[in-house]
């Protein structure tokens, strides 16, 4: 963190308790805290980026599914959409957990699959309106205020009730089947118990809303970014494995550099290439929250 100038502090449990008054800390060694961290609204951010792109001259077409990539030999020549073909010298595929299916239309294998995760929201808890986002690293359970309510994210549970922070194994083939988007019934009692253990303000926790959506996993929990080996003009930016919102400004900058200049200049992103899954190279330690 110091090398990159990010003001993250290691904090002891006394400081943790000052940051989140009343929270149980007797099972902690300490924590990490960055006072410049925060949270953003992804849909508002997307609307803002879309508006900025339009102002800069981009032509955005919504509601038009890309049904296939158009490939001629070793190069991509465009995209087939429900509204007709679009010819292009370069195509960036940034379709989240749907990327494997789209890339398969150009005979490009991409190991990205959908992994269901859930979110819950409490009734009003005004006493906790000012606390920072709290993450239990070992379980992946986390909570933060959203105005007067608390929003919880949690790991999945295995059939025998164990915590599963990420998928146990990748699927056998891609594109893989999608699990239905239903919140597993075992999660709410687990969240209520875990929350009550962590903070007495959650003793009578009332969950008023819950929903599931998909993480876009790769086998090493890191995204696939950059030029696709062997298919000129085809680029990927997908598979952020549940961390893509915060990475999106940097990834956009880097992938555009690679598309326009042939190589990302701001950072070396070669380790993020699809090449690692073709050759079996493993530059990253898998980690998911
Ligand atoms: C419960 C949960 C909590 C999360 N929390 C965080 C967090 O705290 N911080 C963080 O950074 N990230 C978080 N994430 C992850 C983050 O939401 C994703 O990593 C991010 O949205 C990925 O962005 P993306 O643009 O790659 O894919 P997406 O956001 O999935 O966008 C892909 C888009 O492509 C479109 N598309 C797909 N197929 C086609 C097609 N054939 N033609 C045309 N369009 C197509 C889709 O409709 C979609 O709009 C969380 C995710 C979940 C599920």
Coordinates of C-alpha atoms and ligand atoms in Angstrom, one line a residue, residues 38-40 42 46 61 63-68 79-81 93-99 101-102 115-119 133 142 144 152-154 211-216 223 237-248 289, ligand 1:
X38 CA -16.1 4.6 0.3
X39 CA -18.9 3.1 -1.8
X40 CA -20.5 4.2 -5.0
X42 CA -23.0 1.4 -9.8
X46 CA -22.8 3.8 -15.3
X61 CA -27.0 1.5 -28.7
X63 CA -31.2 -3.1 -25.9
X64 CA -29.4 -4.7 -28.9
X65 CA -28.0 -8.1 -27.9
X66 CA -24.7 -9.2 -29.7
X67 CA -25.6 -12.7 -30.9
X68 CA -22.2 -13.6 -32.4
X79 CA -20.4 -8.3 -34.4
X80 CA -23.8 -9.7 -35.3
X81 CA -26.6 -8.1 -33.4
X93 CA -16.1 -8.1 -25.3
X94 CA -17.1 -6.8 -21.9
X95 CA -20.2 -8.9 -21.2
X96 CA -19.5 -10.1 -17.7
X97 CA -20.7 -13.6 -16.9
X98 CA -22.1 -14.0 -20.4
X99 CA -18.7 -13.7 -22.0
X101 CA -21.1 -17.9 -24.6
X102 CA -20.4 -14.9 -26.9
X115 CA -21.6 -17.8 -9.5
X116 CA -24.6 -16.7 -7.4
X117 CA -24.1 -14.4 -4.5
X118 CA -26.7 -12.7 -2.3
X119 CA -27.4 -9.3 -0.7
X133 CA -17.9 -0.8 5.6
X142 CA -19.8 -7.8 5.4
X144 CA -22.3 -1.2 5.7
X152 CA -25.3 -7.2 4.2
X153 CA -23.3 -9.4 1.9
X154 CA -22.4 -12.9 2.8
X211 CA -31.8 -10.7 -3.7
X212 CA -29.2 -12.6 -5.6
X213 CA -27.0 -11.8 -8.6
X214 CA -24.0 -13.3 -10.3
X215 CA -20.3 -13.0 -9.7
X216 CA -18.4 -13.5 -13.0
X223 CA -10.2 -10.8 -14.7
X237 CA -12.4 -7.1 -20.3
X238 CA -14.4 -9.5 -18.2
X239 CA -14.4 -12.0 -15.4
X240 CA -13.8 -9.6 -12.5
X241 CA -14.9 -12.3 -10.0
X242 CA -17.0 -10.0 -7.9
X243 CA -14.6 -7.0 -7.8
X244 CA -15.2 -5.3 -11.1
X245 CA -17.0 -2.1 -10.0
X246 CA -13.9 -0.7 -8.2
X247 CA -11.5 -1.9 -11.0
X248 CA -13.6 -0.5 -13.9
X289 CA -14.5 -11.7 -1.1
Ligands
LIG1 C1 -23.6 -9.4 -4.8 C2 -22.5 -8.7 -5.5 C3 -21.8 -7.8 -4.8 C4 -20.7 -7.1 -5.5 N1 -20.0 -6.2 -4.8 C5 -19.0 -5.6 -5.4 C6 -18.2 -4.6 -4.7 O1 -18.4 -4.3 -3.5 N2 -17.2 -4.0 -5.4 C7 -16.9 -4.3 -6.7 O2 -16.0 -3.7 -7.2 N3 -17.6 -5.2 -7.4 C8 -18.6 -5.8 -6.8 N4 -19.4 -6.8 -7.5 C9 -18.9 -7.1 -8.8 C10 -19.3 -6.2 -9.9 O3 -20.7 -5.9 -9.8 C11 -18.9 -6.8 -11.2 O4 -17.6 -7.3 -11.1 C12 -19.1 -5.8 -12.3 O5 -20.4 -5.4 -12.5 C13 -18.6 -6.5 -13.6 O6 -18.8 -5.5 -14.6 P1 -18.8 -5.9 -16.1 O7 -19.1 -4.7 -16.9 O8 -17.6 -6.7 -16.5 O9 -20.1 -6.9 -16.3 P2 -21.6 -6.6 -16.1 O10 -21.8 -5.5 -15.0 O11 -22.3 -7.9 -15.9 O12 -22.0 -6.0 -17.5 C14 -22.1 -6.8 -18.6 C15 -23.1 -6.2 -19.5 O13 -23.1 -6.9 -20.8 C16 -24.4 -7.1 -21.2 N5 -24.4 -8.2 -22.1 C17 -24.2 -9.5 -21.8 N6 -24.2 -10.3 -22.9 C18 -24.5 -9.5 -23.9 C19 -24.7 -9.6 -25.3 N7 -24.6 -10.8 -25.9 N8 -24.9 -8.6 -26.1 C20 -25.0 -7.3 -25.5 N9 -24.9 -7.1 -24.2 C21 -24.6 -8.1 -23.4 C22 -25.2 -7.3 -19.9 O14 -26.6 -7.1 -20.1 C23 -24.5 -6.3 -19.0 O15 -25.2 -5.1 -19.0 C24 -20.4 -7.4 -6.9 C25 -21.2 -8.3 -7.5 C26 -22.2 -9.0 -6.9 C27 -23.1 -10.0 -7.7

